[in-house]
Amino acid sequence: MENEILTCRGCGSSNVTFNPKMRLLVCNQCGREEFYSRATLNANGKVVLSRKNAVNFFVEGKYEEARHYAMEVLNISMDNVPALFIIAFYDEYVDKMNDSIRLFFSQVDDVAVEYEELQDMKILIKSCARRMSSFEEKIIEFFAKNMQAEEDKKELCELFDAICPYFISRRTSSGYLTDSLKDMYKELAGYCGIPKTCFALLKSIDTNPDSPYVNNSFFLKSKSQYFLDNYIVPVGEILESMPDNEFKAKFIGAYKNKLGKFKLDAGV
Protein backbone atom coordinates (compact mmCIF):
# COMPACT_ATOMS: atom_id res chain seq x y z
CA MET A 1 0.00 0.00 0.00
CA GLU A 2 1.08 3.59 -0.52
CA ASN A 3 2.23 5.14 2.72
CA GLU A 4 2.67 8.77 3.68
CA ILE A 5 3.79 8.05 7.24
CA LEU A 6 6.83 5.81 6.79
CA THR A 7 9.75 7.23 4.85
CA CYS A 8 12.80 5.75 3.19
CA ARG A 9 15.74 5.71 5.60
CA GLY A 10 18.08 5.84 2.62
CA CYS A 11 17.00 8.91 0.64
CA GLY A 12 14.28 10.22 2.97
CA SER A 13 11.55 10.02 0.35
CA SER A 14 7.95 9.52 1.44
CA ASN A 15 7.21 7.95 -1.95
CA VAL A 16 7.26 4.43 -0.56
CA THR A 17 5.16 1.29 -0.67
CA PHE A 18 4.75 -0.67 2.56
CA ASN A 19 3.64 -4.28 2.90
CA PRO A 20 2.38 -4.64 6.50
CA LYS A 21 2.17 -8.44 6.33
CA MET A 22 5.86 -8.75 5.44
CA ARG A 23 6.82 -5.52 7.26
CA LEU A 24 8.66 -4.60 4.07
CA LEU A 25 9.08 -1.01 2.88
CA VAL A 26 10.11 -0.38 -0.74
CA CYS A 27 11.22 3.09 -1.78
CA ASN A 28 9.77 4.07 -5.13
CA GLN A 29 12.43 6.79 -5.42
CA CYS A 30 15.73 4.99 -4.88
CA GLY A 31 14.61 1.35 -4.85
CA ARG A 32 15.83 0.64 -1.32
CA GLU A 33 14.08 -2.26 0.47
CA GLU A 34 13.96 -2.47 4.23
CA PHE A 35 12.31 -4.84 6.71
CA TYR A 36 10.83 -3.34 9.87
CA SER A 37 10.64 -5.04 13.26
CA ARG A 38 7.46 -5.07 15.34
CA ALA A 39 9.11 -2.72 17.82
CA THR A 40 9.99 -0.21 15.11
CA LEU A 41 6.49 -0.21 13.65
CA ASN A 42 4.81 0.05 17.05
CA ALA A 43 7.03 3.04 17.88
CA ASN A 44 5.98 4.84 14.70
CA GLY A 45 4.39 8.18 15.54
CA LYS A 46 1.19 7.47 13.62
CA VAL A 47 0.82 4.09 15.31
CA VAL A 48 1.40 5.53 18.78
CA LEU A 49 -1.12 8.35 18.30
CA SER A 50 -3.77 6.13 16.72
CA ARG A 51 -3.29 3.48 19.40
CA LYS A 52 -3.76 6.02 22.19
CA ASN A 53 -6.89 7.36 20.52
CA ALA A 54 -8.24 3.84 20.05
CA VAL A 55 -7.68 2.93 23.70
CA ASN A 56 -9.15 6.19 25.00
CA PHE A 57 -12.28 5.90 22.88
CA PHE A 58 -12.68 2.25 23.89
CA VAL A 59 -12.53 3.10 27.59
CA GLU A 60 -15.18 5.77 27.00
CA GLY A 61 -17.42 3.16 25.37
CA LYS A 62 -17.16 4.82 21.95
CA TYR A 63 -16.53 1.61 20.07
CA GLU A 64 -17.03 2.94 16.54
CA GLU A 65 -14.34 5.56 17.06
CA ALA A 66 -12.09 3.04 18.80
CA ARG A 67 -12.43 0.66 15.88
CA HIS A 68 -11.58 3.44 13.41
CA TYR A 69 -8.28 4.24 15.12
CA ALA A 70 -7.50 0.56 15.70
CA MET A 71 -7.77 0.03 11.95
CA GLU A 72 -5.33 2.91 11.42
CA VAL A 73 -2.88 1.12 13.69
CA LEU A 74 -3.30 -2.18 11.85
CA ASN A 75 -2.70 -0.51 8.49
CA ILE A 76 0.91 -0.13 9.60
CA SER A 77 1.41 -2.66 12.40
CA MET A 78 -0.93 -5.49 11.47
CA ASP A 79 -0.34 -7.63 14.58
CA ASN A 80 -0.54 -4.83 17.16
CA VAL A 81 -2.23 -6.63 20.04
CA PRO A 82 -4.40 -3.87 21.58
CA ALA A 83 -5.68 -2.88 18.13
CA LEU A 84 -6.51 -6.50 17.32
CA PHE A 85 -8.37 -6.83 20.63
CA ILE A 86 -10.45 -3.72 19.96
CA ILE A 87 -11.44 -5.08 16.55
CA ALA A 88 -12.27 -8.49 18.05
CA PHE A 89 -14.36 -6.92 20.81
CA TYR A 90 -16.25 -4.84 18.26
CA ASP A 91 -16.86 -7.89 16.10
CA GLU A 92 -18.04 -9.94 19.08
CA TYR A 93 -20.37 -7.47 20.76
CA VAL A 94 -21.35 -4.92 18.11
CA ASP A 95 -21.44 -7.04 14.97
CA LYS A 96 -22.43 -10.16 16.97
CA MET A 97 -19.74 -12.33 15.40
CA ASN A 98 -19.38 -15.14 17.92
CA ASP A 99 -15.93 -16.46 18.83
CA SER A 100 -14.17 -13.28 17.66
CA ILE A 101 -12.49 -12.83 21.04
CA ARG A 102 -11.49 -16.48 21.30
CA LEU A 103 -10.01 -16.20 17.82
CA PHE A 104 -8.10 -13.10 18.95
CA PHE A 105 -6.43 -14.96 21.81
CA SER A 106 -5.43 -17.75 19.43
CA GLN A 107 -4.15 -15.20 16.93
CA VAL A 108 -1.81 -13.49 19.40
CA ASP A 109 -0.64 -16.65 21.14
CA ASP A 110 2.74 -16.62 19.39
CA VAL A 111 3.20 -12.85 19.24
CA ALA A 112 6.12 -11.39 21.19
CA VAL A 113 4.00 -8.81 22.99
CA GLU A 114 5.77 -5.60 23.95
CA TYR A 115 5.54 -3.69 27.23
CA GLU A 116 3.36 -0.87 25.90
CA GLU A 117 0.98 -3.37 24.35
CA LEU A 118 0.62 -5.12 27.71
CA GLN A 119 -0.10 -1.83 29.45
CA ASP A 120 -2.81 -1.03 26.92
CA MET A 121 -4.27 -4.52 27.20
CA LYS A 122 -4.58 -4.15 30.96
CA ILE A 123 -6.50 -0.91 30.49
CA LEU A 124 -8.75 -2.47 27.85
CA ILE A 125 -9.54 -5.63 29.81
CA LYS A 126 -10.32 -3.73 33.00
CA SER A 127 -12.61 -1.33 31.15
CA CYS A 128 -14.71 -4.11 29.62
CA ALA A 129 -14.46 -6.67 32.44
CA ARG A 130 -18.24 -7.00 32.74
CA ARG A 131 -18.25 -8.69 29.33
CA MET A 132 -15.11 -10.76 29.73
CA SER A 133 -15.88 -13.31 32.45
CA SER A 134 -16.37 -16.05 29.82
CA PHE A 135 -12.78 -15.50 28.75
CA GLU A 136 -11.15 -15.52 32.19
CA GLU A 137 -8.90 -18.49 31.47
CA LYS A 138 -7.73 -16.96 28.18
CA ILE A 139 -7.01 -13.66 29.93
CA ILE A 140 -5.00 -15.37 32.65
CA GLU A 141 -3.04 -17.38 30.08
CA PHE A 142 -2.28 -14.28 28.02
CA PHE A 143 -0.93 -12.13 30.83
CA ALA A 144 0.83 -14.95 32.70
CA LYS A 145 2.66 -15.93 29.51
CA ASN A 146 3.75 -12.38 28.72
CA MET A 147 4.62 -11.26 32.27
CA GLN A 148 7.01 -13.95 33.49
CA ALA A 149 9.87 -11.77 34.69
CA GLU A 150 10.41 -11.54 38.43
CA GLU A 151 9.87 -7.78 38.31
CA ASP A 152 6.43 -8.40 36.78
CA LYS A 153 5.19 -10.42 39.75
CA LYS A 154 3.71 -7.53 41.75
CA GLU A 155 2.06 -6.03 38.68
CA LEU A 156 0.65 -9.42 37.68
CA CYS A 157 -0.82 -9.91 41.15
CA GLU A 158 -2.41 -6.46 41.10
CA LEU A 159 -3.94 -7.10 37.69
CA PHE A 160 -5.53 -10.42 38.58
CA ASP A 161 -6.66 -9.12 41.96
CA ALA A 162 -8.41 -6.30 40.09
CA ILE A 163 -10.37 -8.47 37.65
CA CYS A 164 -10.72 -12.01 39.04
CA PRO A 165 -12.71 -11.05 42.18
CA TYR A 166 -15.09 -9.17 39.89
CA PHE A 167 -15.51 -12.24 37.70
CA ILE A 168 -16.11 -14.42 40.77
CA SER A 169 -18.77 -12.06 42.12
CA ARG A 170 -20.72 -12.18 38.86
CA ARG A 171 -20.79 -15.95 38.38
CA THR A 172 -24.25 -17.45 37.95
CA SER A 173 -23.26 -20.91 39.17
CA SER A 174 -20.35 -22.83 40.65
CA GLY A 175 -19.66 -24.50 37.31
CA TYR A 176 -17.18 -21.82 36.27
CA LEU A 177 -14.55 -23.31 38.59
CA THR A 178 -13.36 -25.95 36.17
CA ASP A 179 -10.33 -28.10 36.87
CA SER A 180 -8.28 -25.97 34.49
CA LEU A 181 -9.28 -22.68 36.14
CA LYS A 182 -8.71 -24.19 39.58
CA ASP A 183 -5.20 -25.18 38.53
CA MET A 184 -4.58 -21.67 37.18
CA TYR A 185 -5.71 -20.14 40.47
CA LYS A 186 -3.49 -22.56 42.39
CA GLU A 187 -0.47 -21.69 40.28
CA LEU A 188 -1.11 -17.96 40.61
CA ALA A 189 -1.71 -18.25 44.35
CA GLY A 190 1.62 -20.03 44.74
CA TYR A 191 3.46 -17.60 42.48
CA CYS A 192 2.19 -14.18 43.51
CA GLY A 193 -0.39 -14.71 46.26
CA ILE A 194 -3.48 -13.09 44.64
CA PRO A 195 -4.93 -12.40 48.14
CA LYS A 196 -7.97 -10.46 46.90
CA THR A 197 -8.87 -13.26 44.53
CA CYS A 198 -8.47 -15.84 47.28
CA PHE A 199 -10.65 -13.75 49.59
CA ALA A 200 -13.29 -13.52 46.86
CA LEU A 201 -13.25 -17.30 46.50
CA LEU A 202 -13.60 -17.72 50.24
CA LYS A 203 -16.51 -15.29 50.33
CA SER A 204 -18.20 -17.02 47.40
CA ILE A 205 -18.76 -20.15 49.47
CA ASP A 206 -21.65 -18.22 51.00
CA THR A 207 -22.67 -16.11 48.01
CA ASN A 208 -22.32 -18.21 44.85
CA PRO A 209 -25.82 -18.88 43.44
CA ASP A 210 -25.30 -22.65 43.84
CA SER A 211 -24.46 -22.31 47.53
CA PRO A 212 -27.15 -23.76 49.82
CA TYR A 213 -26.76 -20.63 51.93
CA VAL A 214 -28.24 -18.48 49.15
CA ASN A 215 -31.63 -20.21 49.07
CA ASN A 216 -31.45 -22.13 52.36
CA SER A 217 -31.50 -25.37 50.40
CA PHE A 218 -29.51 -27.66 52.69
CA PHE A 219 -32.44 -30.08 52.61
CA LEU A 220 -31.28 -30.96 49.08
CA LYS A 221 -28.60 -33.33 50.33
CA SER A 222 -27.14 -34.39 46.99
CA LYS A 223 -26.86 -30.79 45.81
CA SER A 224 -25.15 -29.77 49.06
CA GLN A 225 -22.71 -32.67 48.75
CA TYR A 226 -21.97 -31.72 45.15
CA PHE A 227 -21.25 -28.09 46.12
CA LEU A 228 -18.97 -29.30 48.89
CA ASP A 229 -17.01 -31.68 46.68
CA ASN A 230 -16.83 -29.56 43.54
CA TYR A 231 -16.56 -26.03 44.90
CA ILE A 232 -15.69 -25.77 48.58
CA VAL A 233 -12.94 -28.40 48.48
CA PRO A 234 -11.29 -26.88 45.35
CA VAL A 235 -11.38 -23.44 46.99
CA GLY A 236 -9.51 -24.95 49.92
CA GLU A 237 -6.88 -26.36 47.57
CA ILE A 238 -6.36 -22.92 46.07
CA LEU A 239 -5.98 -21.30 49.48
CA GLU A 240 -3.47 -23.96 50.52
CA SER A 241 -1.35 -23.00 47.50
CA MET A 242 -0.73 -19.49 48.83
CA PRO A 243 2.72 -18.65 50.23
CA ASP A 244 2.99 -18.96 53.98
CA ASN A 245 2.11 -15.48 55.24
CA GLU A 246 -0.48 -13.65 57.32
CA PHE A 247 -3.04 -13.72 54.51
CA LYS A 248 -2.83 -17.49 54.18
CA ALA A 249 -3.08 -18.02 57.92
CA LYS A 250 -6.22 -15.87 58.15
CA PHE A 251 -7.82 -17.36 55.06
CA ILE A 252 -7.14 -20.96 56.07
CA GLY A 253 -8.55 -20.29 59.53
CA ALA A 254 -11.70 -18.76 58.05
CA TYR A 255 -11.95 -21.58 55.51
CA LYS A 256 -11.81 -24.28 58.17
CA ASN A 257 -14.58 -22.51 60.08
CA LYS A 258 -16.73 -22.28 56.95
CA LEU A 259 -16.02 -25.90 56.05
CA GLY A 260 -16.97 -27.13 59.51
CA LYS A 261 -20.15 -25.05 59.59
CA PHE A 262 -21.14 -26.19 56.10
CA LYS A 263 -20.74 -29.86 56.99
CA LEU A 264 -22.79 -29.33 60.13
CA ASP A 265 -25.54 -27.44 58.30
CA ALA A 266 -25.59 -29.96 55.45
CA GLY A 267 -25.42 -32.98 57.72
CA VAL A 268 -22.60 -34.54 55.73
Tab-separated table of C-alpha atoms in Angstrom:
chain	number	residue	atom	x	y	z
A	1	MET	CA	0.000	0.000	0.000
A	2	GLU	CA	1.081	3.588	-0.520
A	3	ASN	CA	2.232	5.136	2.722
A	4	GLU	CA	2.670	8.767	3.684
A	5	ILE	CA	3.790	8.050	7.244
A	6	LEU	CA	6.827	5.810	6.790
A	7	THR	CA	9.753	7.226	4.846
A	8	CYS	CA	12.804	5.755	3.194
A	9	ARG	CA	15.738	5.711	5.598
A	10	GLY	CA	18.080	5.841	2.621
A	11	CYS	CA	17.004	8.909	0.643
A	12	GLY	CA	14.283	10.218	2.974
A	13	SER	CA	11.547	10.018	0.353
A	14	SER	CA	7.946	9.525	1.438
A	15	ASN	CA	7.208	7.955	-1.952
A	16	VAL	CA	7.265	4.433	-0.564
A	17	THR	CA	5.158	1.294	-0.667
A	18	PHE	CA	4.751	-0.665	2.558
A	19	ASN	CA	3.639	-4.277	2.897
A	20	PRO	CA	2.380	-4.635	6.497
A	21	LYS	CA	2.171	-8.436	6.325
A	22	MET	CA	5.861	-8.746	5.441
A	23	ARG	CA	6.818	-5.520	7.260
A	24	LEU	CA	8.665	-4.598	4.072
A	25	LEU	CA	9.079	-1.008	2.882
A	26	VAL	CA	10.109	-0.382	-0.738
A	27	CYS	CA	11.223	3.090	-1.784
A	28	ASN	CA	9.774	4.072	-5.132
A	29	GLN	CA	12.432	6.795	-5.417
A	30	CYS	CA	15.725	4.986	-4.881
A	31	GLY	CA	14.613	1.351	-4.849
A	32	ARG	CA	15.827	0.643	-1.322
A	33	GLU	CA	14.084	-2.255	0.472
A	34	GLU	CA	13.956	-2.470	4.232
A	35	PHE	CA	12.311	-4.839	6.708
A	36	TYR	CA	10.832	-3.341	9.870
A	37	SER	CA	10.642	-5.040	13.262
A	38	ARG	CA	7.456	-5.067	15.342
A	39	ALA	CA	9.106	-2.720	17.818
A	40	THR	CA	9.995	-0.208	15.115
A	41	LEU	CA	6.494	-0.210	13.648
A	42	ASN	CA	4.808	0.055	17.048
A	43	ALA	CA	7.032	3.037	17.879
A	44	ASN	CA	5.978	4.835	14.696
A	45	GLY	CA	4.385	8.176	15.541
A	46	LYS	CA	1.194	7.466	13.620
A	47	VAL	CA	0.824	4.085	15.312
A	48	VAL	CA	1.400	5.535	18.781
A	49	LEU	CA	-1.118	8.346	18.302
A	50	SER	CA	-3.767	6.131	16.721
A	51	ARG	CA	-3.287	3.480	19.401
A	52	LYS	CA	-3.757	6.021	22.186
A	53	ASN	CA	-6.892	7.359	20.517
A	54	ALA	CA	-8.243	3.836	20.046
A	55	VAL	CA	-7.685	2.929	23.699
A	56	ASN	CA	-9.150	6.189	25.003
A	57	PHE	CA	-12.284	5.897	22.883
A	58	PHE	CA	-12.679	2.250	23.890
A	59	VAL	CA	-12.534	3.103	27.592
A	60	GLU	CA	-15.184	5.768	26.996
A	61	GLY	CA	-17.416	3.163	25.368
A	62	LYS	CA	-17.162	4.820	21.949
A	63	TYR	CA	-16.533	1.609	20.067
A	64	GLU	CA	-17.033	2.943	16.545
A	65	GLU	CA	-14.339	5.560	17.058
A	66	ALA	CA	-12.091	3.041	18.801
A	67	ARG	CA	-12.430	0.662	15.884
A	68	HIS	CA	-11.581	3.444	13.415
A	69	TYR	CA	-8.284	4.241	15.120
A	70	ALA	CA	-7.500	0.565	15.703
A	71	MET	CA	-7.771	0.030	11.952
A	72	GLU	CA	-5.335	2.910	11.418
A	73	VAL	CA	-2.876	1.117	13.687
A	74	LEU	CA	-3.302	-2.182	11.852
A	75	ASN	CA	-2.704	-0.513	8.492
A	76	ILE	CA	0.908	-0.135	9.596
A	77	SER	CA	1.408	-2.663	12.404
A	78	MET	CA	-0.928	-5.491	11.469
A	79	ASP	CA	-0.339	-7.627	14.585
A	80	ASN	CA	-0.542	-4.829	17.158
A	81	VAL	CA	-2.227	-6.634	20.037
A	82	PRO	CA	-4.397	-3.866	21.576
A	83	ALA	CA	-5.685	-2.884	18.134
A	84	LEU	CA	-6.514	-6.498	17.323
A	85	PHE	CA	-8.371	-6.829	20.627
A	86	ILE	CA	-10.454	-3.720	19.958
A	87	ILE	CA	-11.440	-5.078	16.547
A	88	ALA	CA	-12.268	-8.488	18.045
A	89	PHE	CA	-14.357	-6.919	20.809
A	90	TYR	CA	-16.245	-4.837	18.260
A	91	ASP	CA	-16.864	-7.889	16.098
A	92	GLU	CA	-18.040	-9.943	19.083
A	93	TYR	CA	-20.374	-7.466	20.761
A	94	VAL	CA	-21.348	-4.918	18.114
A	95	ASP	CA	-21.438	-7.038	14.967
A	96	LYS	CA	-22.429	-10.164	16.972
A	97	MET	CA	-19.743	-12.331	15.396
A	98	ASN	CA	-19.385	-15.142	17.924
A	99	ASP	CA	-15.927	-16.463	18.825
A	100	SER	CA	-14.171	-13.284	17.659
A	101	ILE	CA	-12.489	-12.830	21.037
A	102	ARG	CA	-11.487	-16.483	21.296
A	103	LEU	CA	-10.008	-16.203	17.817
A	104	PHE	CA	-8.099	-13.105	18.950
A	105	PHE	CA	-6.433	-14.961	21.815
A	106	SER	CA	-5.430	-17.753	19.432
A	107	GLN	CA	-4.147	-15.202	16.927
A	108	VAL	CA	-1.809	-13.489	19.403
A	109	ASP	CA	-0.635	-16.649	21.145
A	110	ASP	CA	2.740	-16.623	19.387
A	111	VAL	CA	3.203	-12.847	19.237
A	112	ALA	CA	6.120	-11.390	21.193
A	113	VAL	CA	3.997	-8.813	22.994
A	114	GLU	CA	5.766	-5.597	23.953
A	115	TYR	CA	5.543	-3.688	27.225
A	116	GLU	CA	3.361	-0.867	25.897
A	117	GLU	CA	0.982	-3.372	24.352
A	118	LEU	CA	0.618	-5.117	27.715
A	119	GLN	CA	-0.104	-1.826	29.453
A	120	ASP	CA	-2.812	-1.029	26.919
A	121	MET	CA	-4.270	-4.524	27.198
A	122	LYS	CA	-4.584	-4.154	30.963
A	123	ILE	CA	-6.504	-0.912	30.486
A	124	LEU	CA	-8.750	-2.469	27.849
A	125	ILE	CA	-9.537	-5.631	29.812
A	126	LYS	CA	-10.322	-3.725	33.004
A	127	SER	CA	-12.608	-1.325	31.153
A	128	CYS	CA	-14.715	-4.112	29.620
A	129	ALA	CA	-14.462	-6.669	32.435
A	130	ARG	CA	-18.241	-7.002	32.738
A	131	ARG	CA	-18.250	-8.686	29.335
A	132	MET	CA	-15.111	-10.757	29.733
A	133	SER	CA	-15.885	-13.315	32.449
A	134	SER	CA	-16.368	-16.048	29.824
A	135	PHE	CA	-12.776	-15.497	28.751
A	136	GLU	CA	-11.149	-15.517	32.190
A	137	GLU	CA	-8.899	-18.488	31.466
A	138	LYS	CA	-7.732	-16.961	28.184
A	139	ILE	CA	-7.014	-13.657	29.932
A	140	ILE	CA	-5.000	-15.373	32.650
A	141	GLU	CA	-3.042	-17.379	30.079
A	142	PHE	CA	-2.284	-14.283	28.018
A	143	PHE	CA	-0.925	-12.128	30.825
A	144	ALA	CA	0.830	-14.946	32.695
A	145	LYS	CA	2.663	-15.931	29.509
A	146	ASN	CA	3.747	-12.379	28.724
A	147	MET	CA	4.624	-11.262	32.271
A	148	GLN	CA	7.008	-13.951	33.489
A	149	ALA	CA	9.872	-11.768	34.692
A	150	GLU	CA	10.415	-11.536	38.427
A	151	GLU	CA	9.872	-7.782	38.314
A	152	ASP	CA	6.432	-8.398	36.776
A	153	LYS	CA	5.186	-10.421	39.752
A	154	LYS	CA	3.706	-7.534	41.745
A	155	GLU	CA	2.056	-6.030	38.675
A	156	LEU	CA	0.647	-9.417	37.684
A	157	CYS	CA	-0.819	-9.911	41.152
A	158	GLU	CA	-2.405	-6.459	41.101
A	159	LEU	CA	-3.936	-7.099	37.688
A	160	PHE	CA	-5.532	-10.420	38.577
A	161	ASP	CA	-6.660	-9.118	41.958
A	162	ALA	CA	-8.414	-6.301	40.093
A	163	ILE	CA	-10.373	-8.468	37.652
A	164	CYS	CA	-10.721	-12.008	39.039
A	165	PRO	CA	-12.711	-11.051	42.178
A	166	TYR	CA	-15.085	-9.166	39.892
A	167	PHE	CA	-15.511	-12.238	37.702
A	168	ILE	CA	-16.105	-14.419	40.769
A	169	SER	CA	-18.767	-12.056	42.121
A	170	ARG	CA	-20.718	-12.176	38.855
A	171	ARG	CA	-20.787	-15.948	38.376
A	172	THR	CA	-24.250	-17.453	37.949
A	173	SER	CA	-23.256	-20.909	39.167
A	174	SER	CA	-20.345	-22.826	40.648
A	175	GLY	CA	-19.657	-24.499	37.306
A	176	TYR	CA	-17.176	-21.818	36.269
A	177	LEU	CA	-14.548	-23.306	38.593
A	178	THR	CA	-13.361	-25.952	36.169
A	179	ASP	CA	-10.335	-28.103	36.870
A	180	SER	CA	-8.279	-25.972	34.494
A	181	LEU	CA	-9.285	-22.684	36.142
A	182	LYS	CA	-8.712	-24.191	39.582
A	183	ASP	CA	-5.197	-25.184	38.535
A	184	MET	CA	-4.583	-21.674	37.183
A	185	TYR	CA	-5.713	-20.142	40.472
A	186	LYS	CA	-3.491	-22.561	42.394
A	187	GLU	CA	-0.469	-21.691	40.276
A	188	LEU	CA	-1.106	-17.963	40.605
A	189	ALA	CA	-1.709	-18.254	44.346
A	190	GLY	CA	1.620	-20.026	44.743
A	191	TYR	CA	3.457	-17.600	42.483
A	192	CYS	CA	2.195	-14.179	43.510
A	193	GLY	CA	-0.386	-14.711	46.255
A	194	ILE	CA	-3.479	-13.089	44.638
A	195	PRO	CA	-4.934	-12.399	48.139
A	196	LYS	CA	-7.975	-10.458	46.902
A	197	THR	CA	-8.873	-13.261	44.527
A	198	CYS	CA	-8.465	-15.841	47.282
A	199	PHE	CA	-10.646	-13.754	49.593
A	200	ALA	CA	-13.294	-13.517	46.863
A	201	LEU	CA	-13.254	-17.302	46.495
A	202	LEU	CA	-13.600	-17.722	50.244
A	203	LYS	CA	-16.513	-15.291	50.333
A	204	SER	CA	-18.205	-17.019	47.397
A	205	ILE	CA	-18.761	-20.154	49.474
A	206	ASP	CA	-21.654	-18.215	51.000
A	207	THR	CA	-22.673	-16.106	48.009
A	208	ASN	CA	-22.318	-18.208	44.853
A	209	PRO	CA	-25.821	-18.876	43.435
A	210	ASP	CA	-25.297	-22.646	43.839
A	211	SER	CA	-24.460	-22.314	47.531
A	212	PRO	CA	-27.152	-23.763	49.821
A	213	TYR	CA	-26.756	-20.627	51.927
A	214	VAL	CA	-28.240	-18.482	49.149
A	215	ASN	CA	-31.630	-20.214	49.074
A	216	ASN	CA	-31.449	-22.127	52.359
A	217	SER	CA	-31.496	-25.371	50.401
A	218	PHE	CA	-29.513	-27.663	52.690
A	219	PHE	CA	-32.438	-30.081	52.610
A	220	LEU	CA	-31.281	-30.963	49.077
A	221	LYS	CA	-28.601	-33.331	50.325
A	222	SER	CA	-27.138	-34.390	46.993
A	223	LYS	CA	-26.858	-30.787	45.810
A	224	SER	CA	-25.153	-29.772	49.056
A	225	GLN	CA	-22.712	-32.665	48.754
A	226	TYR	CA	-21.970	-31.717	45.154
A	227	PHE	CA	-21.254	-28.089	46.116
A	228	LEU	CA	-18.968	-29.297	48.886
A	229	ASP	CA	-17.013	-31.678	46.675
A	230	ASN	CA	-16.825	-29.564	43.539
A	231	TYR	CA	-16.562	-26.032	44.901
A	232	ILE	CA	-15.693	-25.769	48.575
A	233	VAL	CA	-12.943	-28.395	48.480
A	234	PRO	CA	-11.295	-26.880	45.350
A	235	VAL	CA	-11.384	-23.440	46.994
A	236	GLY	CA	-9.509	-24.954	49.924
A	237	GLU	CA	-6.877	-26.363	47.567
A	238	ILE	CA	-6.362	-22.916	46.067
A	239	LEU	CA	-5.976	-21.296	49.482
A	240	GLU	CA	-3.466	-23.957	50.523
A	241	SER	CA	-1.347	-23.003	47.500
A	242	MET	CA	-0.726	-19.487	48.828
A	243	PRO	CA	2.716	-18.649	50.226
A	244	ASP	CA	2.986	-18.960	53.983
A	245	ASN	CA	2.108	-15.482	55.236
A	246	GLU	CA	-0.482	-13.652	57.316
A	247	PHE	CA	-3.039	-13.725	54.505
A	248	LYS	CA	-2.831	-17.487	54.178
A	249	ALA	CA	-3.075	-18.018	57.917
A	250	LYS	CA	-6.215	-15.874	58.153
A	251	PHE	CA	-7.818	-17.357	55.060
A	252	ILE	CA	-7.138	-20.962	56.065
A	253	GLY	CA	-8.549	-20.288	59.527
A	254	ALA	CA	-11.697	-18.760	58.045
A	255	TYR	CA	-11.953	-21.579	55.507
A	256	LYS	CA	-11.813	-24.277	58.170
A	257	ASN	CA	-14.578	-22.513	60.082
A	258	LYS	CA	-16.725	-22.278	56.948
A	259	LEU	CA	-16.020	-25.901	56.050
A	260	GLY	CA	-16.969	-27.126	59.511
A	261	LYS	CA	-20.145	-25.051	59.588
A	262	PHE	CA	-21.142	-26.189	56.097
A	263	LYS	CA	-20.742	-29.863	56.987
A	264	LEU	CA	-22.788	-29.326	60.132
A	265	ASP	CA	-25.545	-27.444	58.300
A	266	ALA	CA	-25.585	-29.965	55.453
A	267	GLY	CA	-25.416	-32.984	57.724
A	268	VAL	CA	-22.598	-34.535	55.730
